[in-house]
Coordinates of N, CA and C and ligand atoms in Angstrom, one line a residue:
M1 N 114.8 97.5 106.8 CA 114.7 98.7 105.9 C 114.1 98.3 104.5
L2 N 114.6 97.1 104.0 CA 114.1 96.7 102.7 C 112.6 96.4 102.9
A3 N 112.2 95.8 104.0 CA 110.8 95.5 104.2 C 110.0 96.8 104.2
L4 N 110.5 97.8 104.9 CA 109.8 99.1 105.0 C 109.6 99.7 103.7
L5 N 110.7 99.7 102.9 CA 110.6 100.3 101.5 C 109.6 99.6 100.7
Q6 N 109.6 98.2 100.8 CA 108.7 97.4 100.0 C 107.2 97.8 100.4
G7 N 107.1 98.0 101.8 CA 105.7 98.3 102.3 C 105.3 99.6 101.7
A8 N 106.2 100.6 101.7 CA 105.8 101.9 101.2 C 105.5 101.9 99.7
E9 N 106.3 101.1 99.0 CA 106.0 101.0 97.5 C 104.7 100.3 97.3
T10 N 104.4 99.3 98.1 CA 103.1 98.6 97.9 C 101.9 99.5 98.1
K11 N 102.0 100.4 99.1 CA 100.9 101.3 99.4 C 100.7 102.3 98.2
E12 N 101.9 102.9 97.8 CA 101.8 103.8 96.7 C 101.2 103.2 95.5
M13 N 101.5 101.9 95.3 CA 101.1 101.3 94.0 C 99.7 100.6 94.1
D14 N 99.1 100.7 95.3 CA 97.8 100.1 95.5 C 96.8 100.7 94.6
T15 N 96.1 99.9 93.8 CA 95.2 100.5 92.8 C 94.1 101.3 93.5
R16 N 93.7 100.9 94.7 CA 92.6 101.7 95.4 C 93.1 103.1 95.7
L17 N 94.4 103.2 96.1 CA 94.9 104.5 96.4 C 95.1 105.4 95.2
I18 N 95.5 104.7 94.1 CA 95.6 105.5 92.8 C 94.3 106.0 92.4
K19 N 93.2 105.2 92.5 CA 91.9 105.7 92.1 C 91.4 106.8 93.1
I20 N 91.7 106.6 94.4 CA 91.3 107.6 95.4 C 92.0 109.0 95.1
K21 N 93.3 108.9 94.7 CA 94.0 110.2 94.4 C 93.3 110.9 93.2
E22 N 93.0 110.1 92.2 CA 92.3 110.7 91.0 C 91.0 111.3 91.4
Y23 N 90.2 110.6 92.2 CA 88.9 111.1 92.7 C 89.1 112.4 93.4
S24 N 90.1 112.4 94.3 CA 90.4 113.6 95.2 C 90.8 114.8 94.3
Q25 N 91.7 114.6 93.4 CA 92.1 115.6 92.5 C 91.0 116.2 91.7
A26 N 90.1 115.4 91.2 CA 89.0 115.9 90.4 C 88.0 116.6 91.3
Q27 N 87.7 116.1 92.5 CA 86.7 116.7 93.4 C 87.2 118.1 93.9
L28 N 88.5 118.2 94.1 CA 89.1 119.4 94.8 C 89.6 120.4 93.8
A29 N 89.4 120.1 92.5 CA 90.0 121.0 91.4 C 89.6 122.4 91.6
N30 N 88.4 122.8 92.1 CA 88.0 124.2 92.2 C 88.1 124.7 93.6
E31 N 88.8 124.0 94.5 CA 88.8 124.4 95.9 C 89.7 125.6 96.2
T32 N 89.1 126.6 96.8 CA 89.9 127.8 97.0 C 89.8 128.4 98.4
T33 N 89.7 127.5 99.4 CA 89.7 127.9 100.8 C 90.8 127.3 101.6
G34 N 91.9 126.7 100.9 CA 93.0 126.1 101.7 C 92.8 124.7 101.9
H35 N 91.8 124.0 101.3 CA 91.6 122.6 101.5 C 91.7 121.9 100.1
D36 N 92.6 122.3 99.3 CA 92.8 121.8 98.0 C 93.6 120.5 97.9
Y37 N 93.8 120.0 96.7 CA 94.5 118.7 96.6 C 95.9 118.7 97.3
Y38 N 96.6 119.8 97.2 CA 97.9 119.9 97.8 C 97.8 119.8 99.4
H39 N 96.7 120.3 99.9 CA 96.5 120.0 101.4 C 96.4 118.5 101.6
A40 N 95.6 117.8 100.8 CA 95.4 116.4 101.0 C 96.8 115.7 100.8
L41 N 97.6 116.1 99.9 CA 98.9 115.5 99.7 C 99.8 115.7 100.9
R42 N 99.8 116.9 101.4 CA 100.7 117.2 102.6 C 100.2 116.4 103.8
V43 N 98.9 116.3 103.9 CA 98.4 115.5 105.1 C 98.9 114.0 104.9
A44 N 98.8 113.5 103.7 CA 99.2 112.1 103.5 C 100.7 112.0 103.8
K45 N 101.5 112.9 103.4 CA 103.0 112.9 103.7 C 103.2 113.0 105.2
A46 N 102.5 113.9 105.8 CA 102.7 114.0 107.3 C 102.3 112.8 108.0
A47 N 101.3 112.1 107.5 CA 100.8 110.9 108.1 C 101.9 109.8 108.0
D48 N 102.5 109.7 106.8 CA 103.6 108.7 106.6 C 104.7 109.0 107.6
A49 N 105.0 110.3 107.8 CA 106.1 110.6 108.8 C 105.7 110.1 110.2
I50 N 104.5 110.4 110.6 CA 104.0 110.0 111.9 C 104.1 108.4 112.0
I51 N 103.6 107.8 111.0 CA 103.6 106.3 111.1 C 105.0 105.7 111.2
A52 N 105.9 106.3 110.4 CA 107.3 105.9 110.4 C 107.9 106.1 111.8
A53 N 107.5 107.2 112.5 CA 108.1 107.6 113.8 C 107.5 106.8 114.9
E54 N 106.2 106.4 114.8 CA 105.5 105.8 115.9 C 105.5 104.3 115.9
N55 N 105.6 103.7 114.8 CA 105.8 102.2 114.7 C 104.6 101.5 115.5
D56 N 103.4 102.0 115.3 CA 102.2 101.3 115.9 C 101.5 100.4 114.9
T57 N 101.6 99.1 115.1 CA 101.2 98.1 114.1 C 99.6 98.1 114.1
T58 N 98.9 98.7 115.0 CA 97.5 98.7 114.9 C 96.9 99.8 114.0
V59 N 97.8 100.6 113.5 CA 97.4 101.7 112.6 C 97.3 101.2 111.1
D60 N 96.1 101.4 110.5 CA 96.0 101.0 109.1 C 96.5 102.1 108.2
G61 N 97.7 102.0 107.7 CA 98.3 103.1 106.9 C 97.6 103.4 105.6
L62 N 97.0 102.4 105.0 CA 96.2 102.6 103.7 C 95.0 103.5 104.0
V63 N 94.3 103.2 105.1 CA 93.1 103.9 105.5 C 93.5 105.4 105.8
V64 N 94.6 105.6 106.5 CA 95.1 106.9 106.8 C 95.3 107.7 105.5
S65 N 96.0 107.1 104.6 CA 96.3 107.8 103.3 C 94.9 108.1 102.6
A66 N 94.1 107.1 102.5 CA 92.8 107.3 101.9 C 92.0 108.5 102.5
A67 N 92.1 108.6 103.8 CA 91.4 109.7 104.6 C 92.0 111.0 104.2
A68 N 93.3 111.0 104.1 CA 94.0 112.3 103.8 C 93.5 112.8 102.4
F69 N 93.3 112.0 101.5 CA 92.8 112.4 100.2 C 91.3 112.7 100.1
L70 N 90.6 112.1 101.0 CA 89.1 112.2 100.8 C 88.4 113.1 101.9
H71 N 89.1 113.4 103.0 CA 88.4 114.0 104.1 C 87.6 115.3 103.9
D72 N 88.2 116.2 103.1 CA 87.6 117.5 102.9 C 86.6 117.6 101.8
I73 N 86.5 116.5 101.0 CA 85.5 116.5 99.9 C 84.1 116.6 100.4
V74 N 83.8 116.1 101.6 CA 82.5 116.0 102.1 C 82.3 117.1 103.2
D75 N 83.2 118.0 103.4 CA 83.2 119.0 104.4 C 82.2 120.1 104.0
D76 N 81.5 120.7 105.0 CA 80.6 121.8 104.6 C 81.3 123.1 104.1
K77 N 82.6 123.2 104.4 CA 83.4 124.3 103.9 C 83.7 124.2 102.4
V78 N 83.7 122.9 102.0 CA 84.2 122.7 100.6 C 83.1 122.3 99.7
A79 N 82.2 121.4 100.1 CA 81.1 120.9 99.2 C 80.0 121.9 99.1
Q80 N 79.5 122.0 97.9 CA 78.3 122.9 97.7 C 77.1 122.2 98.3
D81 N 77.0 120.9 98.1 CA 75.9 120.1 98.5 C 76.5 118.9 99.3
V82 N 76.5 119.1 100.7 CA 77.2 118.1 101.5 C 76.5 116.7 101.4
V83 N 75.2 116.7 101.4 CA 74.5 115.4 101.3 C 74.8 114.6 100.0
Q84 N 74.8 115.4 98.9 CA 75.2 114.8 97.6 C 76.6 114.3 97.6
A85 N 77.5 115.1 98.2 CA 79.0 114.8 98.2 C 79.2 113.5 99.0
Q86 N 78.4 113.4 100.1 CA 78.6 112.2 101.0 C 78.1 110.9 100.3
K87 N 77.0 111.1 99.5 CA 76.4 110.0 98.8 C 77.4 109.6 97.7
D88 N 77.9 110.5 97.0 CA 78.8 110.2 95.9 C 80.1 109.5 96.4
L89 N 80.6 110.0 97.6 CA 81.7 109.4 98.1 C 81.4 107.9 98.5
K90 N 80.3 107.7 99.1 CA 79.9 106.3 99.5 C 79.8 105.4 98.3
D91 N 79.2 105.9 97.2 CA 79.1 105.1 96.0 C 80.5 104.8 95.4
F92 N 81.4 105.8 95.5 CA 82.7 105.7 94.9 C 83.5 104.6 95.8
L93 N 83.3 104.7 97.1 CA 84.1 103.7 97.9 C 83.6 102.3 97.7
K94 N 82.3 102.2 97.3 CA 81.8 100.8 97.1 C 82.5 100.1 95.9
T95 N 83.0 101.0 95.0 CA 83.7 100.4 93.8 C 85.1 99.9 94.1
L96 N 85.6 100.2 95.3 CA 86.9 99.7 95.7 C 86.8 98.5 96.7
T97 N 87.8 97.8 96.9 CA 87.7 96.5 97.6 C 88.2 96.7 99.1
F98 N 87.6 97.7 99.8 CA 88.0 97.8 101.2 C 87.1 96.8 102.0
T99 N 87.7 96.4 103.1 CA 86.9 95.5 104.0 C 85.9 96.4 104.8
A100 N 84.9 95.8 105.4 CA 83.9 96.6 106.2 C 84.6 97.3 107.4
V101 N 85.6 96.7 108.0 CA 86.4 97.3 109.1 C 87.1 98.5 108.5
Q102 N 87.7 98.4 107.4 CA 88.5 99.5 106.8 C 87.5 100.7 106.4
L103 N 86.3 100.3 105.9 CA 85.4 101.4 105.6 C 84.9 102.1 106.8
D104 N 84.7 101.4 107.9 CA 84.3 102.0 109.2 C 85.4 103.0 109.7
L105 N 86.7 102.5 109.6 CA 87.8 103.3 110.0 C 87.9 104.6 109.2
L106 N 87.7 104.4 107.9 CA 87.8 105.5 107.0 C 86.7 106.6 107.3
E107 N 85.5 106.1 107.5 CA 84.4 107.0 107.9 C 84.7 107.7 109.2
E108 N 85.3 107.0 110.1 CA 85.7 107.6 111.4 C 86.6 108.7 111.2
C109 N 87.7 108.5 110.4 CA 88.7 109.5 110.1 C 88.0 110.7 109.4
I110 N 87.1 110.5 108.5 CA 86.5 111.6 107.7 C 85.5 112.4 108.5
Y111 N 84.7 111.7 109.3 CA 83.6 112.4 110.0 C 83.8 112.7 111.4
Q112 N 84.8 112.1 112.1 CA 84.8 112.3 113.6 C 86.1 112.9 114.1
T113 N 87.0 113.4 113.2 CA 88.3 113.9 113.7 C 88.4 115.4 113.7
S114 N 87.4 116.1 113.1 CA 87.6 117.6 113.0 C 87.5 118.3 114.4
F115 N 88.1 119.4 114.4 CA 88.1 120.2 115.6 C 86.6 120.6 116.0
S116 N 85.9 120.9 114.9 CA 84.5 121.2 115.2 C 83.7 120.0 115.7
Y117 N 83.9 118.8 115.1 CA 83.2 117.7 115.6 C 83.5 117.4 117.1
E118 N 84.8 117.6 117.4 CA 85.1 117.3 118.8 C 84.6 118.3 119.8
L119 N 84.3 119.5 119.3 CA 83.7 120.5 120.2 C 82.3 120.0 120.6
D120 N 81.6 119.4 119.6 CA 80.2 119.0 119.9 C 80.2 117.6 120.5
H121 N 81.3 116.8 120.4 CA 81.3 115.4 120.9 C 82.6 115.2 121.8
P122 N 82.7 115.9 122.9 CA 84.0 115.9 123.7 C 84.4 114.5 124.2
A123 N 83.5 113.6 124.4 CA 83.8 112.3 125.0 C 84.2 111.2 123.9
N124 N 84.2 111.6 122.6 CA 84.4 110.6 121.6 C 85.8 110.1 121.6
E125 N 86.0 108.7 121.6 CA 87.3 108.1 121.6 C 87.6 107.6 120.2
L126 N 88.8 108.0 119.8 CA 89.2 107.6 118.4 C 90.1 106.4 118.4
S127 N 90.0 105.7 117.2 CA 90.9 104.5 117.0 C 92.3 105.0 116.8
S128 N 93.3 104.1 116.9 CA 94.7 104.5 116.6 C 94.9 105.0 115.2
T129 N 94.2 104.5 114.3 CA 94.2 104.9 112.9 C 93.7 106.3 112.7
A130 N 92.5 106.6 113.3 CA 92.0 108.0 113.2 C 92.9 109.0 114.0
K131 N 93.5 108.5 115.0 CA 94.4 109.5 115.8 C 95.6 109.9 114.9
V132 N 96.1 109.0 114.1 CA 97.2 109.4 113.3 C 96.8 110.4 112.2
F133 N 95.6 110.0 111.6 CA 95.1 110.9 110.5 C 94.8 112.3 111.1
Q134 N 94.2 112.4 112.3 CA 93.9 113.6 113.0 C 95.1 114.5 113.2
D135 N 96.2 113.9 113.7 CA 97.4 114.6 113.9 C 98.0 115.2 112.6
A136 N 98.0 114.4 111.6 CA 98.5 114.8 110.3 C 97.7 116.0 109.7
D137 N 96.4 115.9 109.8 CA 95.5 117.0 109.3 C 95.8 118.3 110.2
R138 N 96.0 118.1 111.5 CA 96.3 119.3 112.3 C 97.6 119.9 112.1
L139 N 98.6 119.1 111.7 CA 99.9 119.6 111.4 C 99.8 120.6 110.3
D140 N 99.0 120.3 109.3 CA 98.9 121.2 108.2 C 98.1 122.5 108.5
A141 N 97.6 122.6 109.7 CA 97.0 123.9 110.1 C 98.0 124.8 110.8
L142 N 99.2 124.3 110.9 CA 100.3 125.0 111.7 C 101.5 125.3 110.8
G143 N 102.4 126.1 111.3 CA 103.6 126.4 110.6 C 103.4 127.5 109.5
A144 N 104.3 127.6 108.5 CA 104.2 128.5 107.4 C 103.0 128.3 106.6
V145 N 102.8 127.0 106.3 CA 101.6 126.7 105.5 C 100.3 127.0 106.3
G146 N 100.3 126.8 107.6 CA 99.2 127.1 108.4 C 98.8 128.5 108.4
I147 N 99.8 129.4 108.4 CA 99.6 130.9 108.4 C 99.0 131.2 107.1
M148 N 99.5 130.7 106.0 CA 99.0 131.0 104.6 C 97.6 130.5 104.5
R149 N 97.3 129.3 104.9 CA 96.0 128.7 104.8 C 95.0 129.5 105.5
T150 N 95.3 130.0 106.7 CA 94.4 130.7 107.6 C 94.0 132.0 106.9
A151 N 95.1 132.7 106.4 CA 94.8 134.0 105.8 C 93.9 133.8 104.5
Y152 N 94.2 132.7 103.8 CA 93.5 132.4 102.6 C 92.1 132.1 102.9
F153 N 91.8 131.3 103.9 CA 90.5 130.9 104.3 C 89.7 132.2 104.7
G154 N 90.4 133.0 105.5 CA 89.7 134.3 106.0 C 89.3 135.1 104.8
G155 N 90.2 135.2 103.8 CA 89.9 136.0 102.6 C 88.7 135.4 101.9
A156 N 88.7 134.1 101.7 CA 87.6 133.5 101.0 C 86.3 133.7 101.7
H157 N 86.3 133.8 103.1 CA 85.1 134.0 103.9 C 84.8 135.5 104.2
K158 N 85.7 136.4 103.6 CA 85.5 137.8 103.8 C 85.6 138.2 105.2
D159 N 86.5 137.5 106.0 CA 86.7 137.9 107.4 C 87.8 139.0 107.4
P160 N 87.7 139.9 108.5 CA 88.8 140.8 108.6 C 90.1 140.1 108.9
L161 N 91.2 140.8 108.5 CA 92.6 140.2 108.8 C 92.8 140.2 110.3
Y162 N 92.5 141.4 110.9 CA 92.7 141.5 112.4 C 91.9 142.7 112.8
D163 N 91.4 142.6 114.0 CA 90.7 143.7 114.7 C 91.0 143.7 116.2
P164 N 91.8 144.7 116.6 CA 92.3 144.7 118.0 C 91.1 144.6 119.0
K165 N 89.9 145.1 118.6 CA 88.8 145.1 119.5 C 88.1 143.7 119.6
R166 N 88.4 142.8 118.6 CA 87.8 141.5 118.6 C 88.8 140.5 119.3
L167 N 88.5 140.3 120.7 CA 89.4 139.5 121.5 C 89.0 138.0 121.3
P168 N 90.1 137.1 121.4 CA 89.8 135.7 121.2 C 88.8 135.2 122.2
K169 N 88.0 134.2 121.8 CA 86.9 133.6 122.6 C 87.3 132.2 122.9
K170 N 86.7 131.6 123.9 CA 86.8 130.2 124.1 C 85.7 129.6 123.3
L171 N 86.0 128.7 122.3 CA 85.0 128.2 121.4 C 84.3 126.9 122.1
L172 N 83.0 126.9 122.2 CA 82.3 125.9 122.9 C 81.5 124.9 122.0
S173 N 81.3 125.3 120.7 CA 80.5 124.4 119.9 C 80.9 124.7 118.4
K174 N 80.4 123.8 117.5 CA 80.7 124.0 116.1 C 80.1 125.3 115.6
A175 N 79.0 125.7 116.2 CA 78.4 127.0 115.8 C 79.3 128.2 116.2
D176 N 79.9 128.1 117.4 CA 80.9 129.1 117.7 C 82.0 129.2 116.7
Y177 N 82.5 128.0 116.4 CA 83.7 127.8 115.5 C 83.4 128.4 114.1
R178 N 82.2 128.2 113.7 CA 81.9 128.8 112.3 C 81.4 130.2 112.3
A179 N 81.2 130.8 113.5 CA 80.8 132.2 113.6 C 81.9 133.1 113.2
E180 N 81.5 134.4 113.0 CA 82.5 135.3 112.5 C 83.8 135.3 113.3
S181 N 84.9 135.6 112.7 CA 86.2 135.6 113.3 C 87.1 136.5 112.6
T182 N 88.3 136.7 113.0 CA 89.4 137.3 112.2 C 90.5 136.3 112.0
V183 N 91.3 136.6 111.0 CA 92.4 135.6 110.8 C 93.3 135.5 112.0
I184 N 93.6 136.6 112.6 CA 94.6 136.6 113.7 C 93.9 135.9 115.0
T185 N 92.7 136.2 115.2 CA 92.1 135.6 116.4 C 92.0 134.1 116.3
H186 N 91.8 133.6 115.0 CA 91.8 132.2 114.8 C 93.0 131.5 115.3
F187 N 94.2 132.2 115.2 CA 95.4 131.6 115.7 C 95.2 131.2 117.2
Y188 N 94.6 132.1 118.0 CA 94.4 131.9 119.4 C 93.2 131.0 119.7
E189 N 92.2 131.1 118.9 CA 91.0 130.4 119.2 C 91.1 128.9 118.9
K190 N 91.9 128.6 117.9 CA 92.1 127.2 117.5 C 93.6 126.7 117.4
L191 N 94.3 127.4 116.5 CA 95.5 126.8 116.0 C 96.6 126.6 117.1
F192 N 96.7 127.5 118.0 CA 97.7 127.4 119.1 C 97.3 126.3 120.1
L193 N 96.0 125.9 120.1 CA 95.6 124.8 121.0 C 96.0 123.4 120.5
L194 N 96.3 123.4 119.2 CA 96.5 122.0 118.5 C 97.7 121.2 119.1
P195 N 98.9 121.8 119.3 CA 100.0 120.9 119.7 C 99.7 120.1 120.9
E196 N 99.0 120.7 121.9 CA 98.7 120.0 123.1 C 97.6 118.9 122.9
L197 N 96.8 119.1 121.9 CA 95.7 118.1 121.6 C 96.2 117.0 120.7
M198 N 97.5 117.0 120.3 CA 97.9 115.9 119.4 C 97.9 114.6 120.2
N199 N 97.8 113.5 119.4 CA 97.7 112.1 120.0 C 99.0 111.4 120.0
T200 N 99.9 111.8 119.1 CA 101.2 111.1 118.9 C 102.4 112.0 119.4
A201 N 103.5 111.4 119.8 CA 104.6 112.1 120.2 C 105.2 113.0 119.0
Y202 N 105.2 112.4 117.8 CA 105.7 113.1 116.7 C 104.8 114.3 116.4
G203 N 103.5 114.1 116.4 CA 102.6 115.2 116.2 C 102.8 116.3 117.2
R204 N 103.0 116.0 118.5 CA 103.1 117.0 119.5 C 104.4 117.8 119.3
S205 N 105.5 117.1 119.0 CA 106.8 117.8 118.9 C 106.8 118.6 117.6
E206 N 106.4 118.1 116.5 CA 106.4 118.8 115.2 C 105.4 120.0 115.3
G207 N 104.2 119.7 116.0 CA 103.2 120.7 116.1 C 103.7 121.9 117.0
Q208 N 104.5 121.6 118.0 CA 105.1 122.6 118.9 C 106.1 123.5 118.1
R209 N 106.9 122.8 117.3 CA 107.9 123.5 116.5 C 107.2 124.5 115.5
R210 N 106.1 124.0 114.9 CA 105.4 124.8 113.9 C 104.7 126.0 114.7
K211 N 104.2 125.7 115.9 CA 103.5 126.8 116.6 C 104.5 127.9 117.0
E212 N 105.8 127.5 117.4 CA 106.8 128.5 117.7 C 107.1 129.4 116.5
F213 N 107.2 128.8 115.4 CA 107.4 129.6 114.1 C 106.3 130.6 114.0
M214 N 105.0 130.2 114.2 CA 103.9 131.1 114.1 C 104.0 132.2 115.2
E215 N 104.4 131.9 116.4 CA 104.5 132.9 117.4 C 105.6 134.0 117.0
G216 N 106.6 133.6 116.4 CA 107.6 134.5 115.8 C 107.0 135.4 114.8
F217 N 106.2 134.8 113.9 CA 105.5 135.6 112.9 C 104.6 136.6 113.6
L218 N 103.9 136.2 114.6 CA 102.9 137.2 115.2 C 103.7 138.3 116.0
A219 N 104.9 138.0 116.5 CA 105.6 139.0 117.2 C 106.0 140.1 116.2
E220 N 106.4 139.7 115.0 CA 106.6 140.7 113.9 C 105.3 141.5 113.5
F221 N 104.3 140.7 113.4 CA 103.0 141.3 113.0 C 102.5 142.4 113.9
F222 N 102.6 142.1 115.2 CA 102.2 143.1 116.2 C 103.1 144.3 116.3
Q223 N 104.4 144.0 116.0 CA 105.3 145.1 116.0 C 105.0 146.1 114.8
E224 N 104.5 145.6 113.8 CA 104.1 146.4 112.6 C 102.8 147.1 112.7
W225 N 101.9 146.5 113.6 CA 100.6 147.0 113.8 C 100.5 148.2 114.6
P226 N 100.0 149.4 114.2 CA 100.0 150.6 115.0 C 99.2 150.4 116.3
E227 N 99.8 151.0 117.4 CA 99.2 150.8 118.7 C 97.8 151.4 118.8
Q228 N 97.7 152.7 118.3 CA 96.3 153.3 118.3 C 96.1 154.1 117.1
F229 N 94.8 154.3 116.8 CA 94.5 155.1 115.6 C 94.0 156.5 116.0
Ligands
ADP301 P1 88.5 121.1 111.2 O1 88.4 120.1 110.0 O2 89.5 120.6 112.3 O3 87.1 121.5 111.8 P2 88.6 123.1 109.4 O4 88.7 122.1 108.3 O5 87.4 123.8 109.7 O6 89.1 122.4 110.7 O7 89.8 124.1 109.3 C1 91.0 123.8 108.6 C2 91.7 125.1 108.3 O8 90.9 126.1 107.7 C3 92.2 125.8 109.6 O9 93.4 125.2 110.1 C4 92.4 127.2 109.1 O10 93.6 127.3 108.3 C5 91.2 127.4 108.2 N1 90.1 127.9 109.0 C6 89.0 127.3 109.5 N2 88.2 128.2 110.2 C7 88.8 129.4 110.1 C8 88.6 130.8 110.5 N3 87.5 131.0 111.2 N4 89.4 131.7 110.1 C9 90.5 131.5 109.4 N5 90.9 130.3 109.0 C10 90.0 129.2 109.3
NI302 NI1 92.0 118.8 106.2

């Protein structure tokens, strides 16, 4: 127990992580699509919970935390200029003392774990470190926070809240994923698929619990929605 606490303290006090948090907070200061600094913070916390539950010594916990804080900064939903954001991040990471192996793992977490990336690269195999990060990021798409984030994202993109005529589709590519949608169809097209796609036992059970909360919310939603106009 003492060793565990010391480990946790060491990571929190790691100067690399302190600098990464500052960078993340500055870069995400104007983020208004549900990928703000508090999303990063929740992903980092969820990842810590997964790591504590799974006890897999091959996972690099520092890399997972770094990925939680940095992953959305270079995403096309968040960055105005993705190429510039990627270059800036690379330059920033060079100022920290990560090993080449850690940098590779971090890039894997950032660039290869998204739902959209996997649609276009279905055979990609992730490392144990990237699997933990992926589950943590996916948990934040579910539950009460997941509902709010999805509505917020839909509003930012001027998507309709719901249209009974717009039935859920099976998404086959990133282009499909980024095509027009409604907030409610997004639950069926992506969010409800996530618990079964989780890599860890903790991610699966917590994801399932959060999905069930969302199903309860939708039951209320459809009860309030008029049957016909
Ligand atoms: P990934 O990184 O797995 O590709 P995104 O970063 O694109 O996923 O999406 C993260 C969150 O943004 C989703 O969980 C959801 O809350 C919101 N989101 C993404 N696409 C949509 C959409 N079409 N409609 C509503 N919300 C969306
Ligand atoms: Ni994210």
